[in-house]
């Protein structure tokens, strides 16, 4: 799927957070995954807080955990700062515990 950075950022901004797993549609999670793939190929600092705030209840059918592919490509100082800002405001870190662990302890890749 072809998309622009503007379209990908707009999608994330409109889906803060994504619906819970029991409410999400396959079409919506597929679009989220396409946005994730876009930013994995085209990392952008401004997408970091949008992803960190996008996780709905559940695991997004396994897609939320894959956001780490994007984060691995970002400069650690950017995602660490954004992560600390985000978790300081909310208890959403329970929504995707693997990402919380990885970001909190630093990537080892």
Coordinates of N, CA and C in Angstrom, one line a residue:
X1 N 0.8 -1.2 0.0 CA 0.0 0.0 0.0 C 0.9 1.2 0.0
X2 N 0.6 2.1 -0.9 CA 1.4 3.4 -0.9 C 0.7 4.4 0.0
X3 N 1.5 5.1 0.8 CA 1.0 6.2 1.6 C 2.1 7.2 1.8
X4 N 1.7 8.3 2.2 CA 2.7 9.4 2.5 C 2.9 9.5 4.0
X5 N 3.9 10.2 4.3 CA 4.2 10.4 5.8 C 3.0 11.2 6.4
X6 N 2.5 12.2 5.7 CA 1.4 12.9 6.2 C 0.2 12.1 6.5
X7 N -0.1 11.1 5.5 CA -1.3 10.2 5.7 C -1.0 9.3 6.9
X8 N 0.2 8.8 7.0 CA 0.5 7.8 8.1 C 0.4 8.5 9.4
X9 N 0.9 9.7 9.6 CA 0.8 10.5 10.8 C -0.6 10.8 11.1
X10 N -1.4 11.2 10.1 CA -2.8 11.5 10.3 C -3.6 10.3 10.8
X11 N -3.3 9.2 10.3 CA -4.0 7.9 10.8 C -3.7 7.7 12.2
X12 N -2.4 7.8 12.6 CA -2.0 7.6 14.0 C -2.7 8.6 14.9
X13 N -2.7 9.9 14.5 CA -3.3 11.0 15.3 C -4.8 10.8 15.5
X14 N -5.5 10.2 14.5 CA -6.9 10.0 14.6 C -7.3 8.7 15.4
X15 N -6.3 7.9 15.7 CA -6.5 6.6 16.4 C -5.7 6.6 17.7
X16 N -6.1 7.5 18.6 CA -5.4 7.6 19.8 C -6.4 7.4 21.0
X17 N -6.4 6.2 21.6 CA -5.8 5.0 21.2 C -6.6 4.2 20.2
X18 N -6.1 3.1 19.7 CA -6.8 2.2 18.9 C -7.9 1.6 19.7
X19 N -9.0 1.1 19.0 CA -10.1 0.5 19.8 C -9.6 -0.8 20.5
X20 N -10.3 -1.2 21.5 CA -9.9 -2.5 22.2 C -10.0 -3.6 21.2
X21 N -9.3 -4.7 21.5 CA -9.3 -5.9 20.5 C -10.7 -6.4 20.2
X22 N -11.6 -6.4 21.2 CA -13.0 -6.9 20.9 C -13.8 -5.9 20.1
X23 N -13.4 -4.7 19.9 CA -14.1 -3.7 19.0 C -13.4 -3.4 17.7
X24 N -12.1 -3.8 17.6 CA -11.4 -3.4 16.4 C -11.8 -4.2 15.2
X25 N -11.8 -3.6 14.0 CA -12.1 -4.3 12.8 C -10.8 -4.8 12.1
X26 N -10.9 -5.8 11.3 CA -9.7 -6.3 10.6 C -9.2 -5.2 9.7
X27 N -10.1 -4.4 9.1 CA -9.6 -3.3 8.2 C -8.8 -2.3 8.9
X28 N -9.2 -2.0 10.1 CA -8.5 -0.9 10.9 C -7.1 -1.5 11.4
X29 N -7.1 -2.7 11.8 CA -5.8 -3.2 12.3 C -4.8 -3.4 11.1
X30 N -5.4 -3.8 9.9 CA -4.6 -3.9 8.7 C -4.0 -2.5 8.3
X31 N -4.8 -1.4 8.5 CA -4.3 -0.1 8.2 C -3.2 0.3 9.2
X32 N -3.4 0.0 10.4 CA -2.4 0.3 11.5 C -1.1 -0.4 11.1
X33 N -1.2 -1.7 10.7 CA 0.0 -2.4 10.3 C 0.7 -1.8 9.1
X34 N -0.1 -1.4 8.2 CA 0.5 -0.7 7.0 C 1.2 0.6 7.4
X35 N 0.7 1.3 8.4 CA 1.3 2.5 8.9 C 2.6 2.1 9.6
X36 N 2.6 1.0 10.4 CA 3.7 0.5 11.1 C 4.8 0.2 10.1
X37 N 4.5 -0.5 9.0 CA 5.4 -0.9 8.0 C 6.0 0.3 7.3
X38 N 5.2 1.3 7.1 CA 5.6 2.6 6.5 C 6.7 3.2 7.3
X39 N 6.5 3.3 8.6 CA 7.5 4.0 9.5 C 8.7 3.1 9.8
X40 N 8.5 1.8 9.7 CA 9.7 0.9 9.8 C 10.6 1.1 8.6
X41 N 10.1 1.4 7.5 CA 10.9 1.7 6.3 C 11.3 3.2 6.2
X42 N 10.6 4.1 6.9 CA 10.8 5.5 6.8 C 10.7 6.1 8.3
X43 N 11.6 5.8 9.1 CA 11.5 6.2 10.5 C 11.4 7.8 10.6
X44 N 10.5 8.2 11.5 CA 10.3 9.6 11.8 C 10.0 9.8 13.2
X45 N 10.8 10.7 13.8 CA 10.7 11.0 15.2 C 9.3 11.4 15.7
X46 N 8.6 12.1 14.9 CA 7.3 12.6 15.3 C 6.2 11.4 15.4
X47 N 6.6 10.3 14.9 CA 5.7 9.1 15.0 C 5.8 8.4 16.3
X48 N 6.9 8.6 17.0 CA 7.2 7.9 18.3 C 6.0 8.1 19.3
X49 N 5.7 9.4 19.7 CA 4.7 9.5 20.7 C 3.3 9.0 20.2
X50 N 3.1 9.1 18.9 CA 1.8 8.7 18.4 C 1.7 7.2 18.5
X51 N 2.7 6.4 18.2 CA 2.7 5.0 18.4 C 2.6 4.6 19.9
X52 N 3.3 5.3 20.8 CA 3.3 5.0 22.2 C 1.9 5.2 22.8
X53 N 1.1 6.1 22.2 CA -0.2 6.4 22.7 C -1.3 5.7 22.0
X54 N -0.9 4.9 21.0 CA -1.9 4.3 20.1 C -2.4 2.9 20.6
X55 N -1.8 2.3 21.5 CA -2.1 0.9 21.9 C -3.5 0.9 22.6
X56 N -4.4 0.1 22.0 CA -5.7 -0.1 22.7 C -5.6 -1.3 23.7
X57 N -6.6 -1.6 24.4 CA -6.6 -2.8 25.2 C -6.5 -4.0 24.4
X58 N -5.6 -4.9 24.8 CA -5.3 -6.1 24.1 C -4.0 -5.9 23.4
X59 N -3.7 -6.8 22.4 CA -2.4 -6.8 21.7 C -2.6 -6.4 20.2
X60 N -3.7 -5.9 19.9 CA -3.9 -5.5 18.5 C -3.7 -6.6 17.5
X61 N -4.1 -7.8 17.9 CA -4.0 -9.1 17.2 C -2.5 -9.3 16.8
X62 N -1.6 -8.9 17.8 CA -0.2 -9.2 17.6 C 0.6 -8.1 16.9
X63 N -0.1 -7.1 16.4 CA 0.5 -6.0 15.7 C 1.2 -5.0 16.6
X64 N 0.7 -4.7 17.8 CA 1.3 -3.7 18.6 C 2.8 -4.1 19.0
X65 N 3.0 -5.3 19.2 CA 4.4 -5.7 19.6 C 5.3 -5.5 18.4
X66 N 4.9 -5.5 17.2 CA 5.7 -5.3 16.0 C 6.1 -3.8 15.9
X67 N 5.5 -2.9 16.6 CA 6.0 -1.5 16.6 C 7.4 -1.4 17.0
X68 N 7.9 -2.4 17.7 CA 9.4 -2.3 18.1 C 10.3 -2.3 16.9
X69 N 9.8 -2.9 15.7 CA 10.6 -2.8 14.5 C 10.9 -1.3 14.1
X70 N 9.9 -0.5 14.3 CA 10.1 0.9 14.0 C 11.0 1.6 15.0
X71 N 10.7 1.3 16.3 CA 11.5 1.9 17.4 C 13.0 1.5 17.3
X72 N 13.3 0.3 16.9 CA 14.7 -0.1 16.7 C 15.4 0.8 15.7
X73 N 14.7 1.4 14.8 CA 15.3 2.2 13.8 C 15.4 3.7 14.2
X74 N 14.9 4.0 15.3 CA 14.9 5.4 15.8 C 16.1 5.5 16.8
X75 N 16.5 6.8 16.9 CA 17.6 7.1 17.8 C 17.1 6.9 19.2
X76 N 17.9 6.1 20.0 CA 17.4 5.8 21.4 C 17.1 7.0 22.2
X77 N 17.8 8.1 22.0 CA 17.5 9.3 22.9 C 16.1 9.8 22.6
X78 N 15.6 9.6 21.4 CA 14.3 10.1 21.0 C 13.2 9.2 21.6
X79 N 13.3 7.9 21.4 CA 12.3 7.1 22.0 C 12.3 7.0 23.5
X80 N 13.5 7.0 24.1 CA 13.6 7.0 25.5 C 12.9 8.2 26.2
X81 N 13.2 9.4 25.6 CA 12.6 10.6 26.1 C 11.1 10.6 25.9
X82 N 10.6 10.2 24.7 CA 9.2 10.2 24.5 C 8.5 9.2 25.4
X83 N 9.2 8.0 25.6 CA 8.6 7.0 26.4 C 8.4 7.5 27.9
X84 N 9.5 8.2 28.4 CA 9.4 8.7 29.7 C 8.3 9.7 29.9
X85 N 8.1 10.6 28.8 CA 7.1 11.6 28.8 C 5.7 10.9 28.9
X86 N 5.6 9.9 28.0 CA 4.3 9.2 27.9 C 3.9 8.4 29.2
X87 N 4.8 7.6 29.7 CA 4.5 6.8 30.9 C 4.4 7.7 32.2
X88 N 4.9 8.9 32.1 CA 4.8 9.8 33.2 C 3.4 10.3 33.3
X89 N 2.6 10.3 32.2 CA 1.3 10.8 32.2 C 0.2 9.8 32.3
X90 N 0.5 8.5 32.1 CA -0.5 7.5 32.0 C -0.1 6.2 32.4
X91 N -1.0 5.3 32.7 CA -0.7 3.9 33.1 C -0.8 3.0 31.9
X92 N -0.8 3.6 30.7 CA -1.0 2.8 29.5 C 0.1 1.7 29.3
X93 N 1.2 1.8 30.1 CA 2.3 0.9 29.9 C 1.8 -0.6 30.1
X94 N 0.7 -0.8 30.7 CA 0.1 -2.2 30.9 C -0.4 -2.7 29.5
X95 N -0.6 -1.9 28.6 CA -1.2 -2.3 27.3 C -0.3 -3.1 26.4
X96 N 1.0 -2.8 26.5 CA 2.0 -3.5 25.7 C 3.2 -3.7 26.5
X97 N 3.2 -4.7 27.5 CA 4.3 -4.9 28.4 C 5.6 -5.2 27.8
X98 N 5.6 -5.9 26.6 CA 6.9 -6.2 26.0 C 7.6 -4.9 25.5
X99 N 6.9 -4.0 24.9 CA 7.5 -2.7 24.5 C 7.9 -1.9 25.7
X100 N 7.2 -1.9 26.8 CA 7.6 -1.2 28.0 C 8.9 -1.8 28.5
X101 N 9.0 -3.1 28.5 CA 10.3 -3.7 29.0 C 11.5 -3.3 28.1
X102 N 11.3 -3.4 26.8 CA 12.3 -3.2 25.8 C 12.8 -1.7 25.9
X103 N 11.8 -0.8 25.8 CA 12.1 0.6 25.9 C 12.7 1.0 27.2
X104 N 12.2 0.5 28.3 CA 12.7 0.8 29.6 C 14.1 0.4 29.9
X105 N 14.4 -0.8 29.2 CA 15.8 -1.4 29.5 C 16.7 -1.1 28.3
X106 N 16.3 -0.4 27.3 CA 17.2 -0.2 26.2 C 17.2 -1.4 25.2
X107 N 17.3 -1.1 24.0 CA 17.3 -2.2 23.0 C 18.7 -2.8 23.0
X108 N 18.6 -4.1 22.7 CA 19.9 -4.9 22.7 C 20.3 -5.3 21.2
X109 N 19.5 -4.9 20.3 CA 19.8 -5.3 18.9 C 21.0 -4.6 18.4

